[in-house]
Tab-separated table of C-alpha atoms and ligand atoms in Angstrom:
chain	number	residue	atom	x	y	z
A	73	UNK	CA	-99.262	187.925	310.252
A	74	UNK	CA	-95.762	188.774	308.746
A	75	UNK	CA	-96.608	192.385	309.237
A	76	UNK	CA	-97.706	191.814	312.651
A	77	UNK	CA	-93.978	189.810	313.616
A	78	UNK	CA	-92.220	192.804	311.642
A	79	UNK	CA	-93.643	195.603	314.338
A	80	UNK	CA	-92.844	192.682	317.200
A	81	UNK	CA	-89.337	192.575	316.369
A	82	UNK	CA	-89.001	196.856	315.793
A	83	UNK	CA	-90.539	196.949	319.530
A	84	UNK	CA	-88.247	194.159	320.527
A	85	UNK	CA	-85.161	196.136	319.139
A	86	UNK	CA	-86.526	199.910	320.523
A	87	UNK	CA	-86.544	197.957	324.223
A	88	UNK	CA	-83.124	196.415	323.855
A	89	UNK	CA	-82.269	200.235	323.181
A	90	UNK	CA	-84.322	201.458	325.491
A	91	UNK	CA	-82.382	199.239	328.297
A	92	UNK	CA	-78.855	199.753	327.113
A	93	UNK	CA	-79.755	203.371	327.288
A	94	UNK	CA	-80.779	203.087	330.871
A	95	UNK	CA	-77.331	201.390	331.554
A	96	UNK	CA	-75.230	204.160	330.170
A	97	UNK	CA	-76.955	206.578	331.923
A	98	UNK	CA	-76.067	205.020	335.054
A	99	UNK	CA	-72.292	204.955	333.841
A	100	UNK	CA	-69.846	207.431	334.821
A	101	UNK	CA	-66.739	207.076	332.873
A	102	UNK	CA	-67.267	208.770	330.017
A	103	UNK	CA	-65.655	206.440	327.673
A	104	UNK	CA	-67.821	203.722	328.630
A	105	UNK	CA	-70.460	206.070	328.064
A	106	UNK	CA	-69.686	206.596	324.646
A	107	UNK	CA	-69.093	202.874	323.504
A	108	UNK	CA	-72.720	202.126	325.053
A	109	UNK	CA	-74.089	205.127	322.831
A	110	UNK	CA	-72.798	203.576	320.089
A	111	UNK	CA	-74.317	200.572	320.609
A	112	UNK	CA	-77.551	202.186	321.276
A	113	UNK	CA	-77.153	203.734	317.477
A	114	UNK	CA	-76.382	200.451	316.218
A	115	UNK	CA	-79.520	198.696	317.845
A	116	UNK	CA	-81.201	201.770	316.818
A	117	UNK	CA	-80.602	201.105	313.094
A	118	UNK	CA	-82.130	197.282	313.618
A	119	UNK	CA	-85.568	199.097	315.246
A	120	UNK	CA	-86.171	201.817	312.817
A	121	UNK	CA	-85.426	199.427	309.820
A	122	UNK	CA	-88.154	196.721	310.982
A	123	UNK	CA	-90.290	200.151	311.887
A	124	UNK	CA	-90.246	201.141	308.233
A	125	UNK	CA	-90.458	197.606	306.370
A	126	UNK	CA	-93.107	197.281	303.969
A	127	UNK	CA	-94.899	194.290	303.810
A	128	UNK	CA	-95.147	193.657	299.883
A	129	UNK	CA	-96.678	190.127	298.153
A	130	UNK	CA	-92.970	188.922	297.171
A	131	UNK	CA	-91.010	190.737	300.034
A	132	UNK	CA	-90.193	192.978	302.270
A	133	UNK	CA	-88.859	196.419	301.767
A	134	UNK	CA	-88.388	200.101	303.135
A	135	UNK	CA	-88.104	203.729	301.442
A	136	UNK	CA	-84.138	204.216	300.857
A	137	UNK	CA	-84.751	207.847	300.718
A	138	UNK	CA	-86.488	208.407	304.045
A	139	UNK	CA	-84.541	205.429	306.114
A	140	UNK	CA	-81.040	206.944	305.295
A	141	UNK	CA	-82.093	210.628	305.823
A	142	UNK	CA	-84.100	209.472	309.239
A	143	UNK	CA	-81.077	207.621	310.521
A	144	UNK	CA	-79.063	210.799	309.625
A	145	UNK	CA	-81.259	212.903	311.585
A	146	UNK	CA	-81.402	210.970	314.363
A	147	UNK	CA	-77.386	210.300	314.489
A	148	UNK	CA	-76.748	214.606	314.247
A	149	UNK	CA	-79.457	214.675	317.053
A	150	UNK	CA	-77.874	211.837	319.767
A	151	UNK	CA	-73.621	211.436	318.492
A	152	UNK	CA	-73.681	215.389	316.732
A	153	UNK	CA	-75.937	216.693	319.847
A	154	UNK	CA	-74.149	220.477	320.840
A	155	UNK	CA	-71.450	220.112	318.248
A	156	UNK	CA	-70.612	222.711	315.684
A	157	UNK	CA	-70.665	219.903	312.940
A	158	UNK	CA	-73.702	219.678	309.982
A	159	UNK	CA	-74.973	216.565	308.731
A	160	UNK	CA	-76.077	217.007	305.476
A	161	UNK	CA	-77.790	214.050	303.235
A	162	UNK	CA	-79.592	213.117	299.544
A	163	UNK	CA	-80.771	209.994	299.294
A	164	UNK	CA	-82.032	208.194	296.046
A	165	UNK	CA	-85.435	206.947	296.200
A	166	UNK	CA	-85.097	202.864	296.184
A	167	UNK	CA	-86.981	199.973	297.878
A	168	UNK	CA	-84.654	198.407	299.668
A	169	UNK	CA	-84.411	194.664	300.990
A	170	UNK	CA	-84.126	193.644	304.676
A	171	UNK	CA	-81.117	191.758	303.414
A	172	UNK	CA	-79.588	195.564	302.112
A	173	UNK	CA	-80.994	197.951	304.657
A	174	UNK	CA	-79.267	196.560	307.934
A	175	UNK	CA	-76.016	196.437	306.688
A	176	UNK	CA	-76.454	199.663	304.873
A	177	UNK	CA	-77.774	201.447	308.013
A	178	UNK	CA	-74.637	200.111	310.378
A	179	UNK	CA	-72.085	201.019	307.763
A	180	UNK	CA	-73.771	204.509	307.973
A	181	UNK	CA	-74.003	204.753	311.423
A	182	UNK	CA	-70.026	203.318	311.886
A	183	UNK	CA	-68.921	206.230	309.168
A	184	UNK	CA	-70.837	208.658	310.397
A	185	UNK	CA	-69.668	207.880	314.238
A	186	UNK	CA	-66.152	208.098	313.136
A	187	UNK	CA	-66.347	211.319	311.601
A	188	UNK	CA	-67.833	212.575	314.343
A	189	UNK	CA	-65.088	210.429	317.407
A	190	UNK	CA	-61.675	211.175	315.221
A	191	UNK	CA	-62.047	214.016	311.956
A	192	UNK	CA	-63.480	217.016	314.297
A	193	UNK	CA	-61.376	217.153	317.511
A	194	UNK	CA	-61.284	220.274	320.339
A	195	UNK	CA	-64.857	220.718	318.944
A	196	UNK	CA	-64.002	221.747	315.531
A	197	UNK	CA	-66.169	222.842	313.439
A	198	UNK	CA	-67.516	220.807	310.267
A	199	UNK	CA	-69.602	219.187	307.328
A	200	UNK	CA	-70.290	215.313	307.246
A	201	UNK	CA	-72.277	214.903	303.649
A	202	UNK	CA	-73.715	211.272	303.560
A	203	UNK	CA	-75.044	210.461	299.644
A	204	UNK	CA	-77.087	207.819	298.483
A	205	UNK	CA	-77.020	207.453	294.283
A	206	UNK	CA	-77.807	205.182	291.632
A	207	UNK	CA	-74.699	204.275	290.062
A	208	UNK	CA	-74.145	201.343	287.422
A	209	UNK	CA	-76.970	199.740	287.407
A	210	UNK	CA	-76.535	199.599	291.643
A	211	UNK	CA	-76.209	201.637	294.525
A	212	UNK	CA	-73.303	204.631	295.578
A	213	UNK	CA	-73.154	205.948	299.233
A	214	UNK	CA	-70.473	208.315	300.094
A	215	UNK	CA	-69.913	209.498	303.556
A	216	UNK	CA	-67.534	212.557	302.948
A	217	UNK	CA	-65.921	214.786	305.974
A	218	UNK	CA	-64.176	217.769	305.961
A	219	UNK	CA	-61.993	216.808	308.899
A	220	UNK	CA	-58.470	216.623	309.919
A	221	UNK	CA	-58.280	213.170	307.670
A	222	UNK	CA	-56.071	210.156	308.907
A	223	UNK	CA	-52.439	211.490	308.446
A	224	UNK	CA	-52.717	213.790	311.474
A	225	UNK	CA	-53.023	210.810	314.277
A	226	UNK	CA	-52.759	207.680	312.478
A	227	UNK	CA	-54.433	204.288	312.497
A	228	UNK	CA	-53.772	203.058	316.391
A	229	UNK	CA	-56.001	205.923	317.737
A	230	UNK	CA	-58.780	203.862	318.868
A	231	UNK	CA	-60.255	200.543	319.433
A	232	UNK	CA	-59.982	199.794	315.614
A	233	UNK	CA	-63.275	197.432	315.279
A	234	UNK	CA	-64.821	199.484	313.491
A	235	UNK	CA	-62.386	198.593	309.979
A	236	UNK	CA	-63.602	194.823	310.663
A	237	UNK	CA	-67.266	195.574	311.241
A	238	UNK	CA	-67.301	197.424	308.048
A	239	UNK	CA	-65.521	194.873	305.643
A	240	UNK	CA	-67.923	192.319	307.390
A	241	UNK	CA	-70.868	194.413	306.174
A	242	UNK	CA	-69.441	195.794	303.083
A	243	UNK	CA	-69.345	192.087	302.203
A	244	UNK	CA	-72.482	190.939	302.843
A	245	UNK	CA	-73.665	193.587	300.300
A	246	UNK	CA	-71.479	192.124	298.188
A	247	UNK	CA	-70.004	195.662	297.954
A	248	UNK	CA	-66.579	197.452	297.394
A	249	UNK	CA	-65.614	199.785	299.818
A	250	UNK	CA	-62.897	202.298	299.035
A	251	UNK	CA	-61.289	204.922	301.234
A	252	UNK	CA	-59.611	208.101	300.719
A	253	UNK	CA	-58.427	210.778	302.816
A	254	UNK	CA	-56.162	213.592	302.965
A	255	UNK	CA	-55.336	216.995	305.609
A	256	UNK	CA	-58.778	218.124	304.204
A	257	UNK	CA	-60.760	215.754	305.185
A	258	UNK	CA	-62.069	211.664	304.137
A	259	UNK	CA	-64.104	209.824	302.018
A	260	UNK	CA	-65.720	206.666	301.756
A	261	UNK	CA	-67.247	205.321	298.657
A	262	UNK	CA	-69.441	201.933	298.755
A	263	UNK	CA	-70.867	200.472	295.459
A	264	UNK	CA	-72.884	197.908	296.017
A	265	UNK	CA	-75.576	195.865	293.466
A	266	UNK	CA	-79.229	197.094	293.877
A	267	UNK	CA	-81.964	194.715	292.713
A	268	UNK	CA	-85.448	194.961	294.099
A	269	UNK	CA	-86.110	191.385	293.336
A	270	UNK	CA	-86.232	188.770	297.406
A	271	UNK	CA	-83.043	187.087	297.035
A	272	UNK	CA	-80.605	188.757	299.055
A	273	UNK	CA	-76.710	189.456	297.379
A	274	UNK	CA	-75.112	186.559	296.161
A	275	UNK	CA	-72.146	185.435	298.105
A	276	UNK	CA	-71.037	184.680	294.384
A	277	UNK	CA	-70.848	188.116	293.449
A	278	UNK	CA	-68.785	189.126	296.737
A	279	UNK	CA	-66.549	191.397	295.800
A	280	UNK	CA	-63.283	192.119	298.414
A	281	UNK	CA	-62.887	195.786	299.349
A	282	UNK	CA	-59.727	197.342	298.523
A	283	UNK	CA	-57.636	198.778	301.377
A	284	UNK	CA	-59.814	200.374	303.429
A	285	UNK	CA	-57.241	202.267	305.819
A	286	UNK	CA	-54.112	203.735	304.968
A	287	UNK	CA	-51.039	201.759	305.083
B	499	ATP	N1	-63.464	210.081	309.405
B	499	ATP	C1	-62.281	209.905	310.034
B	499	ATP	N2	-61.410	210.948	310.134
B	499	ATP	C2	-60.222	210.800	310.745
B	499	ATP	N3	-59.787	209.627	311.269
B	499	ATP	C3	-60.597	208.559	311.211
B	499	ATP	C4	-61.887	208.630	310.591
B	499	ATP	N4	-62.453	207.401	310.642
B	499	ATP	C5	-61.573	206.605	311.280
B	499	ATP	N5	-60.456	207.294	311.623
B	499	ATP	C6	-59.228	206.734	312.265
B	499	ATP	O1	-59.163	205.347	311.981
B	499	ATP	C7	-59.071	204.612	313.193
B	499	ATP	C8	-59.800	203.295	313.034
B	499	ATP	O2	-61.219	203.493	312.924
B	499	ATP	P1	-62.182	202.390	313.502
B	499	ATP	O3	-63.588	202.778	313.222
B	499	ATP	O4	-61.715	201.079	312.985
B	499	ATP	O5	-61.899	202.414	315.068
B	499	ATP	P2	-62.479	203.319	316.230
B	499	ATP	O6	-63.581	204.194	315.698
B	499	ATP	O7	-61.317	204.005	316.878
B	499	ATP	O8	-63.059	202.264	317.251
B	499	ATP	P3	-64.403	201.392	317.113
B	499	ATP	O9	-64.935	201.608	315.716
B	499	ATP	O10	-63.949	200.001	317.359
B	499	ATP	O11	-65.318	201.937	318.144
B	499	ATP	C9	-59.661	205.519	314.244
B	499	ATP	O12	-59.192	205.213	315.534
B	499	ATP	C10	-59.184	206.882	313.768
B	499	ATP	O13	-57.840	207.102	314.154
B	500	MG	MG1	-65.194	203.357	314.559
């Protein structure tokens, strides 16, 4: 029955998808364009998690491992199509929760998207590495570019909800996000506690990211 719902609600989320997709390619303006691509990614990341879920006794869970190298693929494929820039990614092998895997895969999907919109311009040529580890007893992903970093156009180059969306979702991991960048490129580092147990991350153990943009 539960497994049943779970493939409802993937094929619910792949036509939501499948329609916004139909919109933008009735758009012209190519901005517009790209901001409905995005979303497409993000409803994307909803489908393919409730595609994977495995329905255990206790709870339900997906393959870290193939979920974060999948959604890699498939982001070099749509947002990296004809551009000279790699993708690379190692995942850890984890079950992770619902609860986990939907934040994790939009806080990929928003890093990844923003190396791709701001660190490569004039179709520059480069390396996004996207990790997955065990570190401290939790989990480490890194989303590393090799980009023109921050510095060269500063923060007010965009739309800016992106910073937002990723506290928001940094937080309900009850995660620390930290940030660096310089003319070499950016990183961003997310620590975040793993347990394999049903409950979800304790809004007790919310921990505030440090600055996640330069000041
Ligand atoms: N990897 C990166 N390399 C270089 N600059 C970046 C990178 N990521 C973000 N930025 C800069 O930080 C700004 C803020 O990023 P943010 O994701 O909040 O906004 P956005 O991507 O412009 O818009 P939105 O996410 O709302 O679609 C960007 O406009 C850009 O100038
Ligand atoms: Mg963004």
């Amino acid at each position: 029955m539960l497994r049943e719902l779970v493939h409802r609600v993937a094929n619910n989320f792949a036509t939501v998808a499948a329609l916004i997709r139909a919109k933008a390619n009735l758009v012209g303006d190519a901005e517009a364009k790209a901001v409905l691509n995005e979303a497409i990614e993000q409803v994307s990341v909803m489908a393919r998690v409730h595609r994977r879920l495995h329905v255990g006794d206790k709870d339900v869970a997906l393959d870290s491992e193939s979920f974060v190298r999948e959604l890699c693929a498939d982001l070099k494929a749509s947002m990296a199509r004809g551009r000279p820039v790699s993708i690379e990614c190692v995942a850890i092998r984890r079950p992770l929760l619902l609860a986990h895997a939907i934040p994790l895969g939009l806080i990929v999907t928003e890093l990844v998207t923003n190396t791709l919109k701001h660190a490569f311009p004039d179709c520059r040529r480069g390396t996004v590495r996207v990790r997955l580890e065990g570190s401290n007893g939790g989990l480490r992903l890194t989303v590393e570019d090799n980009g023109t970093g921050f510095e060269s156009h500063g923060r007010a180059n965009g739309r800016g909800q992106g910073q937002a969306l990723l506290r928001a979702l940094s937080q309900q991991l009850g995660g620390c996000l930290e940030f660096k960048s310089t003319d070499r490129g950016s990183t961003f580092r997310l620590d975040f506690p793993h347990s394999e147990a049903a409950d979800p991350p304790a809004p007790a153990r919310l921990r505030i990211a440090t600055p996640l943009m330069p000041t």
